[in-house]
mmCIF file of C-alpha atoms and ligand atoms in Angstrom:
data_model
loop_
_atom_site.group_PDB
_atom_site.id
_atom_site.type_symbol
_atom_site.label_atom_id
_atom_site.label_comp_id
_atom_site.label_asym_id
_atom_site.label_seq_id
_atom_site.Cartn_x
_atom_site.Cartn_y
_atom_site.Cartn_z
ATOM 1 C CA MET X 1 0.157 -0.080 0.076
ATOM 2 C CA GLY X 2 1.214 3.435 -0.760
ATOM 3 C CA ARG X 3 -0.437 6.497 1.107
ATOM 4 C CA PRO X 4 -1.938 5.895 4.678
ATOM 5 C CA VAL X 5 -5.597 5.394 4.993
ATOM 6 C CA ALA X 6 -7.583 8.456 5.965
ATOM 7 C CA ILE X 7 -10.920 6.868 6.498
ATOM 8 C CA GLU X 8 -11.958 3.273 6.928
ATOM 9 C CA VAL X 9 -15.720 2.360 6.477
ATOM 10 C CA ARG X 10 -16.229 -1.175 7.514
ATOM 11 C CA ASN X 11 -19.353 -3.064 6.912
ATOM 12 C CA VAL X 12 -21.545 0.089 7.683
ATOM 13 C CA SER X 13 -25.333 -0.050 7.549
ATOM 14 C CA LYS X 14 -27.665 2.519 8.293
ATOM 15 C CA ARG X 15 -31.485 2.258 9.153
ATOM 16 C CA TYR X 16 -33.536 5.260 9.654
ATOM 17 C CA SER X 17 -36.510 2.977 10.912
ATOM 18 C CA ASP X 18 -36.986 -0.271 12.622
ATOM 19 C CA ASP X 19 -39.422 -1.280 9.997
ATOM 20 C CA PRO X 20 -37.949 -4.518 8.533
ATOM 21 C CA GLY X 21 -39.853 -3.729 5.328
ATOM 22 C CA LEU X 22 -37.857 -0.727 4.581
ATOM 23 C CA ALA X 23 -34.675 -1.111 2.794
ATOM 24 C CA PRO X 24 -31.625 0.283 4.731
ATOM 25 C CA ALA X 25 -30.153 3.541 3.540
ATOM 26 C CA LEU X 26 -26.794 1.821 3.672
ATOM 27 C CA ASP X 27 -26.474 -1.621 3.205
ATOM 28 C CA ASN X 28 -22.945 -3.204 4.303
ATOM 29 C CA VAL X 29 -20.845 -0.457 3.012
ATOM 30 C CA SER X 30 -16.938 -0.881 3.052
ATOM 31 C CA VAL X 31 -14.467 1.467 1.703
ATOM 32 C CA ASP X 32 -10.913 2.761 2.493
ATOM 33 C CA ILE X 33 -9.910 6.199 1.458
ATOM 34 C CA THR X 34 -6.311 7.325 1.226
ATOM 35 C CA ASP X 35 -4.741 10.555 2.661
ATOM 36 C CA ASN X 36 -4.926 13.373 0.093
ATOM 37 C CA GLU X 37 -7.237 11.649 -2.180
ATOM 38 C CA PHE X 38 -10.185 13.137 -4.193
ATOM 39 C CA PHE X 39 -12.700 10.386 -3.570
ATOM 40 C CA THR X 40 -16.291 10.629 -5.225
ATOM 41 C CA LEU X 41 -19.351 8.977 -4.186
ATOM 42 C CA LEU X 42 -21.578 8.715 -7.303
ATOM 43 C CA GLY X 43 -25.195 7.685 -7.722
ATOM 44 C CA PRO X 44 -28.865 8.499 -8.395
ATOM 45 C CA SER X 45 -30.859 10.476 -5.929
ATOM 46 C CA GLY X 46 -31.827 8.468 -2.812
ATOM 47 C CA CYS X 47 -28.990 6.004 -3.214
ATOM 48 C CA GLY X 48 -27.366 6.733 0.237
ATOM 49 C CA LYS X 49 -24.711 9.360 -0.769
ATOM 50 C CA THR X 50 -25.600 11.968 1.860
ATOM 51 C CA THR X 51 -26.277 9.435 4.348
ATOM 52 C CA LEU X 52 -22.668 7.972 4.195
ATOM 53 C CA LEU X 53 -21.318 11.508 4.482
ATOM 54 C CA ARG X 54 -23.274 12.234 7.398
ATOM 55 C CA THR X 55 -22.097 9.099 9.171
ATOM 56 C CA ILE X 56 -18.454 9.970 8.420
ATOM 57 C CA ALA X 57 -19.126 13.475 9.979
ATOM 58 C CA GLY X 58 -20.935 12.264 12.856
ATOM 59 C CA PHE X 59 -24.284 13.801 12.358
ATOM 60 C CA GLU X 60 -25.805 10.376 12.057
ATOM 61 C CA GLN X 61 -24.892 7.265 14.079
ATOM 62 C CA VAL X 62 -24.319 3.936 12.051
ATOM 63 C CA SER X 63 -26.617 0.895 12.731
ATOM 64 C CA GLU X 64 -23.902 -1.459 12.270
ATOM 65 C CA GLY X 65 -20.225 -1.486 11.383
ATOM 66 C CA GLU X 66 -17.320 0.803 12.260
ATOM 67 C CA ILE X 67 -15.816 3.940 10.937
ATOM 68 C CA ARG X 68 -12.220 4.926 11.501
ATOM 69 C CA LEU X 69 -10.503 8.208 10.894
ATOM 70 C CA ALA X 70 -6.742 8.072 10.597
ATOM 71 C CA GLY X 71 -6.926 4.689 12.360
ATOM 72 C CA GLU X 72 -9.052 5.841 15.476
ATOM 73 C CA PRO X 73 -12.478 4.363 15.802
ATOM 74 C CA VAL X 74 -14.708 7.407 15.842
ATOM 75 C CA ASN X 75 -18.289 5.686 16.235
ATOM 76 C CA ASP X 76 -18.805 7.365 19.607
ATOM 77 C CA LEU X 77 -17.102 10.707 18.807
ATOM 78 C CA PRO X 78 -19.580 13.853 18.306
ATOM 79 C CA PRO X 79 -19.082 15.683 15.131
ATOM 80 C CA PHE X 80 -16.925 18.369 16.611
ATOM 81 C CA LYS X 81 -14.306 16.057 17.879
ATOM 82 C CA ARG X 82 -13.761 14.592 14.425
ATOM 83 C CA ARG X 83 -11.146 16.494 12.303
ATOM 84 C CA VAL X 84 -13.936 16.524 9.507
ATOM 85 C CA ASN X 85 -15.553 19.512 7.926
ATOM 86 C CA THR X 86 -18.594 19.749 5.517
ATOM 87 C CA VAL X 87 -19.442 21.956 2.627
ATOM 88 C CA PHE X 88 -23.092 21.809 2.048
ATOM 89 C CA GLN X 89 -24.906 22.503 -1.123
ATOM 90 C CA SER X 90 -26.546 25.478 0.234
ATOM 91 C CA TYR X 91 -23.539 27.451 1.177
ATOM 92 C CA ALA X 92 -24.899 28.464 4.606
ATOM 93 C CA LEU X 93 -22.800 31.510 4.960
ATOM 94 C CA PHE X 94 -23.584 33.956 7.741
ATOM 95 C CA PRO X 95 -25.284 36.957 5.805
ATOM 96 C CA HIS X 96 -24.434 39.682 8.148
ATOM 97 C CA MET X 97 -20.582 38.974 8.197
ATOM 98 C CA SER X 98 -17.971 39.794 5.636
ATOM 99 C CA VAL X 99 -16.186 37.173 3.648
ATOM 100 C CA ALA X 100 -13.029 37.600 6.002
ATOM 101 C CA GLN X 101 -15.155 37.135 9.046
ATOM 102 C CA ASN X 102 -16.912 34.167 7.549
ATOM 103 C CA ILE X 103 -13.714 32.344 7.109
ATOM 104 C CA ALA X 104 -12.523 33.501 10.717
ATOM 105 C CA PHE X 105 -15.472 32.183 12.395
ATOM 106 C CA GLY X 106 -14.504 28.637 12.872
ATOM 107 C CA LEU X 107 -10.989 29.895 14.084
ATOM 108 C CA GLU X 108 -12.739 32.115 16.602
ATOM 109 C CA MET X 109 -14.708 29.129 17.806
ATOM 110 C CA GLN X 110 -11.564 27.297 18.336
ATOM 111 C CA GLY X 111 -10.157 30.379 20.504
ATOM 112 C CA LEU X 112 -7.105 30.732 18.297
ATOM 113 C CA ASP X 113 -5.040 33.757 18.837
ATOM 114 C CA ARG X 114 -5.884 36.831 16.781
ATOM 115 C CA LYS X 115 -2.750 37.077 14.914
ATOM 116 C CA LEU X 116 -3.038 33.593 14.170
ATOM 117 C CA ILE X 117 -6.426 33.957 12.656
ATOM 118 C CA ALA X 118 -5.664 36.899 10.502
ATOM 119 C CA GLN X 119 -2.722 35.179 8.929
ATOM 120 C CA ARG X 120 -4.982 32.114 8.438
ATOM 121 C CA VAL X 121 -7.709 34.076 6.748
ATOM 122 C CA ASP X 122 -5.140 35.717 4.577
ATOM 123 C CA GLU X 123 -3.848 31.989 3.481
ATOM 124 C CA MET X 124 -7.403 31.066 2.626
ATOM 125 C CA LEU X 125 -8.504 33.976 0.848
ATOM 126 C CA ALA X 126 -5.261 33.567 -1.296
ATOM 127 C CA LEU X 127 -5.801 29.888 -1.755
ATOM 128 C CA VAL X 128 -9.525 30.634 -3.281
ATOM 129 C CA GLN X 129 -8.471 33.892 -4.881
ATOM 130 C CA MET X 130 -10.830 36.054 -2.899
ATOM 131 C CA GLN X 131 -8.387 38.610 -1.402
ATOM 132 C CA HIS X 132 -9.747 41.624 -3.278
ATOM 133 C CA LEU X 133 -13.392 40.745 -2.081
ATOM 134 C CA ALA X 134 -12.673 40.274 1.728
ATOM 135 C CA LYS X 135 -14.844 42.950 3.103
ATOM 136 C CA ARG X 136 -17.873 42.171 1.095
ATOM 137 C CA THR X 137 -20.783 40.389 2.445
ATOM 138 C CA PRO X 138 -22.306 37.166 0.821
ATOM 139 C CA ALA X 139 -25.229 39.092 -0.646
ATOM 140 C CA GLU X 140 -22.688 41.174 -2.680
ATOM 141 C CA LEU X 141 -21.033 37.978 -4.312
ATOM 142 C CA SER X 142 -21.852 35.720 -7.230
ATOM 143 C CA GLY X 143 -22.816 32.066 -6.689
ATOM 144 C CA GLY X 144 -19.253 30.958 -7.467
ATOM 145 C CA GLN X 145 -17.512 33.522 -5.269
ATOM 146 C CA GLN X 146 -20.006 32.292 -2.452
ATOM 147 C CA GLN X 147 -19.005 28.688 -3.177
ATOM 148 C CA ARG X 148 -15.322 29.673 -2.915
ATOM 149 C CA VAL X 149 -15.842 31.398 0.560
ATOM 150 C CA ALA X 150 -17.827 28.340 1.820
ATOM 151 C CA LEU X 151 -14.782 26.281 0.650
ATOM 152 C CA ALA X 152 -12.371 28.714 2.404
ATOM 153 C CA ARG X 153 -14.290 28.594 5.734
ATOM 154 C CA ALA X 154 -14.414 24.993 5.628
ATOM 155 C CA LEU X 155 -10.645 24.667 5.071
ATOM 156 C CA ALA X 156 -9.540 27.101 7.435
ATOM 157 C CA PRO X 157 -9.619 25.022 10.622
ATOM 158 C CA LYS X 158 -7.266 22.562 8.840
ATOM 159 C CA PRO X 159 -9.536 19.533 8.715
ATOM 160 C CA LYS X 160 -8.072 16.220 7.926
ATOM 161 C CA VAL X 161 -10.938 15.487 5.653
ATOM 162 C CA LEU X 162 -13.268 17.759 3.945
ATOM 163 C CA LEU X 163 -16.883 16.341 2.799
ATOM 164 C CA LEU X 164 -18.582 18.085 -0.018
ATOM 165 C CA ASP X 165 -22.476 17.245 -0.651
ATOM 166 C CA GLU X 166 -23.215 18.260 -4.166
ATOM 167 C CA PRO X 167 -21.512 21.647 -3.776
ATOM 168 C CA LEU X 168 -21.601 22.715 -7.337
ATOM 169 C CA SER X 169 -25.050 21.812 -8.221
ATOM 170 C CA ALA X 170 -26.569 25.259 -7.612
ATOM 171 C CA LEU X 171 -24.171 26.847 -10.252
ATOM 172 C CA ASP X 172 -24.888 27.050 -13.844
ATOM 173 C CA LEU X 173 -22.978 25.002 -16.436
ATOM 174 C CA LYS X 174 -20.243 27.589 -17.365
ATOM 175 C CA LEU X 175 -19.636 28.414 -13.762
ATOM 176 C CA ARG X 176 -19.628 24.686 -12.679
ATOM 177 C CA LYS X 177 -16.848 23.711 -14.972
ATOM 178 C CA GLU X 178 -14.669 26.714 -13.699
ATOM 179 C CA MET X 179 -15.462 25.616 -9.917
ATOM 180 C CA GLN X 180 -14.578 21.955 -11.053
ATOM 181 C CA VAL X 181 -10.943 23.111 -12.043
ATOM 182 C CA GLU X 182 -10.701 25.351 -9.040
ATOM 183 C CA LEU X 183 -11.749 22.634 -6.601
ATOM 184 C CA LYS X 184 -9.299 19.977 -8.033
ATOM 185 C CA ARG X 185 -6.378 22.704 -7.636
ATOM 186 C CA VAL X 186 -7.511 23.834 -4.095
ATOM 187 C CA GLN X 187 -7.687 20.071 -3.100
ATOM 188 C CA LYS X 188 -4.131 19.391 -4.245
ATOM 189 C CA GLU X 189 -2.741 22.657 -2.777
ATOM 190 C CA ALA X 190 -4.285 22.108 0.568
ATOM 191 C CA GLY X 191 -3.350 18.370 0.649
ATOM 192 C CA ILE X 192 -6.383 17.381 2.197
ATOM 193 C CA THR X 193 -8.666 14.328 1.653
ATOM 194 C CA PHE X 194 -11.849 15.275 -0.293
ATOM 195 C CA ILE X 195 -15.004 13.252 -0.286
ATOM 196 C CA PHE X 196 -17.200 14.639 -2.914
ATOM 197 C CA VAL X 197 -20.713 13.790 -3.719
ATOM 198 C CA THR X 198 -22.549 14.170 -6.894
ATOM 199 C CA HIS X 199 -25.146 12.583 -9.195
ATOM 200 C CA ASP X 200 -23.305 14.000 -12.470
ATOM 201 C CA GLN X 201 -21.097 11.339 -13.991
ATOM 202 C CA GLU X 202 -19.131 13.550 -16.010
ATOM 203 C CA GLU X 203 -18.247 15.757 -13.041
ATOM 204 C CA ALA X 204 -17.219 12.665 -11.134
ATOM 205 C CA LEU X 205 -14.965 11.506 -14.100
ATOM 206 C CA THR X 206 -13.325 14.901 -14.418
ATOM 207 C CA LEU X 207 -12.386 15.432 -10.768
ATOM 208 C CA SER X 208 -11.897 12.104 -8.914
ATOM 209 C CA ASP X 209 -8.846 10.143 -8.283
ATOM 210 C CA ARG X 210 -11.243 7.277 -7.389
ATOM 211 C CA ILE X 211 -14.983 6.846 -7.612
ATOM 212 C CA ALA X 212 -17.491 4.739 -5.644
ATOM 213 C CA VAL X 213 -20.620 4.081 -7.644
ATOM 214 C CA MET X 214 -23.603 3.659 -5.397
ATOM 215 C CA SER X 215 -27.295 2.163 -5.853
ATOM 216 C CA ALA X 216 -29.775 1.505 -3.379
ATOM 217 C CA GLY X 217 -27.428 1.819 -0.208
ATOM 218 C CA LYS X 218 -24.708 -0.268 -1.717
ATOM 219 C CA ILE X 219 -21.438 0.454 -3.038
ATOM 220 C CA LEU X 220 -21.365 -1.538 -6.426
ATOM 221 C CA GLN X 221 -17.732 -0.674 -7.899
ATOM 222 C CA ILE X 222 -14.747 1.277 -6.662
ATOM 223 C CA GLY X 223 -12.111 2.436 -9.106
ATOM 224 C CA THR X 224 -10.382 5.139 -11.115
ATOM 225 C CA PRO X 225 -12.435 7.102 -13.518
ATOM 226 C CA ASN X 226 -10.698 4.855 -16.230
ATOM 227 C CA ASP X 227 -11.566 1.700 -14.457
ATOM 228 C CA ILE X 228 -15.166 2.672 -14.103
ATOM 229 C CA TYR X 229 -15.787 3.712 -17.636
ATOM 230 C CA GLU X 230 -13.618 1.203 -19.490
ATOM 231 C CA ARG X 231 -14.355 -1.915 -17.118
ATOM 232 C CA PRO X 232 -17.691 -1.567 -15.423
ATOM 233 C CA GLN X 233 -18.546 -4.673 -13.506
ATOM 234 C CA HIS X 234 -22.348 -4.242 -13.493
ATOM 235 C CA GLN X 235 -24.901 -3.180 -15.819
ATOM 236 C CA PHE X 236 -26.046 -0.477 -13.579
ATOM 237 C CA VAL X 237 -22.559 1.183 -13.428
ATOM 238 C CA ALA X 238 -21.966 0.753 -17.188
ATOM 239 C CA GLN X 239 -25.353 2.583 -17.872
ATOM 240 C CA PHE X 240 -24.913 5.159 -15.091
ATOM 241 C CA ILE X 241 -21.411 6.277 -16.538
ATOM 242 C CA GLY X 242 -21.572 7.354 -20.104
ATOM 243 C CA ASP X 243 -23.760 5.853 -22.904
ATOM 244 C CA ILE X 244 -23.606 2.209 -23.803
ATOM 245 C CA ASN X 245 -25.495 -0.375 -25.756
ATOM 246 C CA PHE X 246 -26.526 -3.766 -24.758
ATOM 247 C CA LEU X 247 -27.037 -6.858 -26.839
ATOM 248 C CA PRO X 248 -28.487 -10.007 -25.192
ATOM 249 C CA GLY X 249 -27.231 -13.455 -26.506
ATOM 250 C CA HIS X 250 -25.101 -16.217 -25.552
ATOM 251 C CA LEU X 251 -21.427 -17.368 -25.891
ATOM 252 C CA LYS X 252 -19.984 -20.418 -27.818
ATOM 253 C CA ARG X 253 -16.535 -21.717 -28.523
ATOM 254 C CA GLY X 254 -14.803 -21.142 -32.046
ATOM 255 C CA GLN X 255 -12.588 -23.717 -33.769
ATOM 256 C CA GLN X 256 -9.358 -22.253 -32.049
ATOM 257 C CA ASN X 257 -11.173 -22.444 -28.605
ATOM 258 C CA GLU X 258 -11.748 -18.508 -28.944
ATOM 259 C CA LYS X 259 -15.093 -17.162 -27.524
ATOM 260 C CA LEU X 260 -17.663 -16.075 -30.000
ATOM 261 C CA PHE X 261 -20.745 -14.090 -29.103
ATOM 262 C CA VAL X 262 -24.017 -14.867 -30.794
ATOM 263 C CA PRO X 263 -26.697 -12.220 -30.500
ATOM 264 C CA ASN X 264 -30.043 -13.182 -30.083
ATOM 265 C CA GLY X 265 -32.053 -13.549 -33.546
ATOM 266 C CA MET X 266 -28.915 -12.845 -35.565
ATOM 267 C CA PRO X 267 -26.883 -15.176 -37.655
ATOM 268 C CA VAL X 268 -23.624 -13.482 -36.435
ATOM 269 C CA GLU X 269 -20.767 -14.654 -34.431
ATOM 270 C CA ILE X 270 -18.673 -11.959 -32.806
ATOM 271 C CA PRO X 271 -15.241 -12.690 -31.523
ATOM 272 C CA CYS X 272 -14.623 -11.384 -28.044
ATOM 273 C CA PRO X 273 -12.117 -11.414 -25.123
ATOM 274 C CA ALA X 274 -12.695 -14.282 -22.580
ATOM 275 C CA GLN X 275 -13.735 -12.827 -19.241
ATOM 276 C CA GLY X 276 -14.447 -15.973 -17.182
ATOM 277 C CA PHE X 277 -17.892 -16.218 -18.755
ATOM 278 C CA ASP X 278 -18.743 -19.778 -20.162
ATOM 279 C CA GLY X 279 -21.787 -20.841 -22.258
ATOM 280 C CA ALA X 280 -24.265 -18.803 -20.134
ATOM 281 C CA ALA X 281 -26.590 -16.212 -21.307
ATOM 282 C CA VAL X 282 -24.828 -12.779 -21.444
ATOM 283 C CA GLN X 283 -25.220 -9.274 -22.691
ATOM 284 C CA LEU X 284 -22.584 -7.919 -24.807
ATOM 285 C CA ALA X 285 -21.883 -4.132 -23.881
ATOM 286 C CA PHE X 286 -20.282 -1.609 -26.037
ATOM 287 C CA ARG X 287 -19.858 2.066 -26.104
ATOM 288 C CA PRO X 288 -21.212 4.144 -28.866
ATOM 289 C CA GLU X 289 -17.770 5.550 -29.778
ATOM 290 C CA ARG X 290 -15.881 2.242 -29.763
ATOM 291 C CA SER X 291 -17.615 0.690 -32.805
ATOM 292 C CA GLN X 292 -17.844 1.571 -36.231
ATOM 293 C CA LEU X 293 -20.607 1.936 -39.046
ATOM 294 C CA VAL X 294 -19.248 0.106 -41.996
ATOM 295 C CA ASP X 295 -20.631 -1.262 -45.180
ATOM 296 C CA PRO X 296 -21.470 -4.619 -44.774
ATOM 297 C CA THR X 297 -18.686 -6.891 -45.971
ATOM 298 C CA GLN X 298 -17.701 -9.175 -43.179
ATOM 299 C CA PRO X 299 -19.524 -12.039 -41.779
ATOM 300 C CA HIS X 300 -19.238 -10.905 -38.229
ATOM 301 C CA HIS X 301 -20.660 -7.697 -38.595
ATOM 302 C CA LEU X 302 -23.877 -6.697 -37.100
ATOM 303 C CA ARG X 303 -26.535 -5.630 -39.855
ATOM 304 C CA GLY X 304 -29.313 -3.071 -39.448
ATOM 305 C CA VAL X 305 -30.817 0.262 -40.739
ATOM 306 C CA ILE X 306 -30.195 3.891 -39.508
ATOM 307 C CA GLU X 307 -33.481 5.064 -37.879
ATOM 308 C CA ALA X 308 -32.057 8.608 -36.674
ATOM 309 C CA VAL X 309 -29.195 10.914 -37.065
ATOM 310 C CA LEU X 310 -28.307 13.422 -34.592
ATOM 311 C CA TYR X 311 -25.751 15.927 -35.364
ATOM 312 C CA VAL X 312 -24.094 17.047 -32.106
ATOM 313 C CA GLY X 313 -21.249 19.310 -33.328
ATOM 314 C CA THR X 314 -18.083 17.391 -32.535
ATOM 315 C CA ALA X 315 -19.777 14.116 -33.424
ATOM 316 C CA THR X 316 -22.719 12.728 -35.126
ATOM 317 C CA LEU X 317 -24.949 9.952 -33.292
ATOM 318 C CA TYR X 318 -26.571 7.327 -35.346
ATOM 319 C CA GLN X 319 -29.557 5.344 -33.929
ATOM 320 C CA CYS X 320 -29.417 2.003 -35.717
ATOM 321 C CA ARG X 321 -32.077 -0.765 -35.578
ATOM 322 C CA LEU X 322 -30.383 -4.166 -35.889
ATOM 323 C CA ASN X 323 -32.018 -6.942 -37.758
ATOM 324 C CA ASN X 324 -33.003 -8.469 -34.572
ATOM 325 C CA ASP X 325 -34.961 -5.522 -33.612
ATOM 326 C CA ILE X 326 -32.446 -4.171 -30.991
ATOM 327 C CA LYS X 327 -31.851 -0.550 -31.280
ATOM 328 C CA VAL X 328 -28.165 0.604 -30.597
ATOM 329 C CA MET X 329 -26.486 4.010 -30.644
ATOM 330 C CA LEU X 330 -23.279 4.693 -32.618
ATOM 331 C CA ARG X 331 -21.153 7.753 -32.490
ATOM 332 C CA GLU X 332 -18.690 8.975 -35.096
ATOM 333 C CA ASN X 333 -16.589 12.063 -34.749
ATOM 334 C CA ASN X 334 -16.963 14.924 -37.124
ATOM 335 C CA GLU X 335 -13.502 14.973 -38.620
ATOM 336 C CA GLY X 336 -14.306 16.318 -42.072
ATOM 337 C CA LEU X 337 -14.672 12.826 -43.488
ATOM 338 C CA ASN X 338 -18.518 12.537 -42.818
ATOM 339 C CA ARG X 339 -20.022 9.759 -45.076
ATOM 340 C CA GLY X 340 -23.217 11.479 -45.065
ATOM 341 C CA ARG X 341 -25.261 8.563 -43.976
ATOM 342 C CA VAL X 342 -28.985 9.158 -43.742
ATOM 343 C CA VAL X 343 -32.002 7.665 -42.354
ATOM 344 C CA GLY X 344 -33.010 4.467 -43.961
ATOM 345 C CA ASP X 345 -29.300 3.510 -45.002
ATOM 346 C CA ARG X 346 -28.445 -0.054 -44.592
ATOM 347 C CA VAL X 347 -25.436 -0.483 -42.549
ATOM 348 C CA ALA X 348 -23.139 -2.866 -40.800
ATOM 349 C CA VAL X 349 -21.560 -2.333 -37.243
ATOM 350 C CA ASN X 350 -18.148 -3.425 -36.707
ATOM 351 C CA LEU X 351 -17.395 -4.362 -33.076
ATOM 352 C CA PRO X 352 -13.757 -4.753 -32.388
ATOM 353 C CA PRO X 353 -12.717 -7.192 -29.495
ATOM 354 C CA HIS X 354 -11.356 -4.472 -27.329
ATOM 355 C CA ALA X 355 -14.843 -2.773 -27.457
ATOM 356 C CA CYS X 356 -16.613 -5.679 -26.105
ATOM 357 C CA LEU X 357 -17.566 -6.057 -22.670
ATOM 358 C CA LEU X 358 -19.546 -9.010 -21.312
ATOM 359 C CA MET X 359 -21.876 -8.759 -18.547
ATOM 360 C CA GLU X 360 -24.450 -11.307 -16.829
ATOM 361 C CA ALA X 361 -27.718 -11.107 -18.569
HETATM 362 N N1 ADP U 1 -33.540 11.703 8.197
HETATM 363 C C1 ADP U 1 -33.992 10.644 7.589
HETATM 364 N N2 ADP U 1 -35.023 9.951 7.923
HETATM 365 C C2 ADP U 1 -35.585 9.049 7.215
HETATM 366 N N3 ADP U 1 -35.100 8.431 5.826
HETATM 367 C C3 ADP U 1 -34.001 9.220 5.403
HETATM 368 C C4 ADP U 1 -33.508 10.368 6.100
HETATM 369 N N4 ADP U 1 -32.392 10.726 5.304
HETATM 370 C C5 ADP U 1 -32.552 10.047 4.211
HETATM 371 N N5 ADP U 1 -33.406 9.032 4.279
HETATM 372 C C6 ADP U 1 -33.792 8.019 3.139
HETATM 373 O O1 ADP U 1 -32.493 7.149 3.029
HETATM 374 C C7 ADP U 1 -32.259 7.082 1.652
HETATM 375 C C8 ADP U 1 -30.974 7.507 1.250
HETATM 376 O O2 ADP U 1 -31.042 8.970 1.278
HETATM 377 P P1 ADP U 1 -29.717 10.025 0.947
HETATM 378 O O3 ADP U 1 -28.482 9.516 1.780
HETATM 379 O O4 ADP U 1 -30.335 11.435 1.496
HETATM 380 O O5 ADP U 1 -29.495 9.921 -0.628
HETATM 381 P P2 ADP U 1 -28.819 10.501 -1.620
HETATM 382 O O6 ADP U 1 -27.953 11.695 -0.887
HETATM 383 O O7 ADP U 1 -27.828 9.611 -2.641
HETATM 384 O O8 ADP U 1 -29.722 11.223 -2.672
HETATM 385 C C9 ADP U 1 -33.460 7.540 1.084
HETATM 386 O O9 ADP U 1 -34.286 6.367 0.943
HETATM 387 C C10 ADP U 1 -34.103 8.645 1.847
HETATM 388 O O10 ADP U 1 -35.296 8.819 1.694
HETATM 389 MG MG1 MG U 2 -27.898 13.861 -1.043
#
């Protein structure tokens, strides 16, 4: 192992009610988060992201399991005794205080020396590039500026871990992109572990060192953005991150003992990499940008007809109905070589082996 573990979550379950008919908000969740990591919890609304953050912060008690911060069990510690701070979605700034006073607040609560506080506030203002606005009140700031103040205020007491619950979701798209770059920079400069919550898959891919994909109180997969996108281990993960096509079918052995995928209802055999699947009903999953529309020449090409053409600037998306009636989406980058395919064209889809992901049906 490389860096020390900042947070250990061990078999944590959380039930808000004793009703056994209700699914738990967290269902046997385990994860290790290392020092200085930008770790993201990603999943749809209601999957338990906020609950997991709140149990780490100490605002909620776990029903089962254990949480350790820097090796110390903290189940019985109140929030203020954990070196963890939270940035909420609603920035919750004090409206009657200036930017500098907002940032100083937590330090004054700790009873720090005045000079030390002033110095720390200056550092934080510099970190979030807000020195010139130190005297303003929150009402005189834009959404992005308020977000920076909330971040500076949370970082000022030097927490070991910063929890961020959908902090960018109130910002418009352009500002959100800017703040994403800022957040990443601030995290690396401050050298603090971030646990970041979002339901936005692109945001998770862009920012994170690692991502945990959650569904219905469980963590389904933990990995780098590349792992999660390239090697999803569940249909849910594959579908939640990026766009993907699924073809139901079964596997058979070829003459050289290689594995061939046979889609339901098509006389086609697609060579695909072995991944421990055998004979069973499976699904072949592939990303729209990893397969190509071609003229039908090879026996292993999927055949179909173009049903819709969507021009999206950098690329063109083709919705194709295969001969077995399954619809798939293909993506071609617009590089000036556009073939000008139109609705009604008969086409074939080439699926190179590296594009093929097998999943349980
Ligand atoms: N204080 C609470 N009391 C009862 N149920 C709650 C409470 N907070 C959250 N839940 C339930 O727990 C589940 C997970 O919620 P939450 O952690 O807020 O999900 P997320 O942040 O991923 O949207 C949901 O079913 C939600 O309704
Ligand atoms: Mg939430």
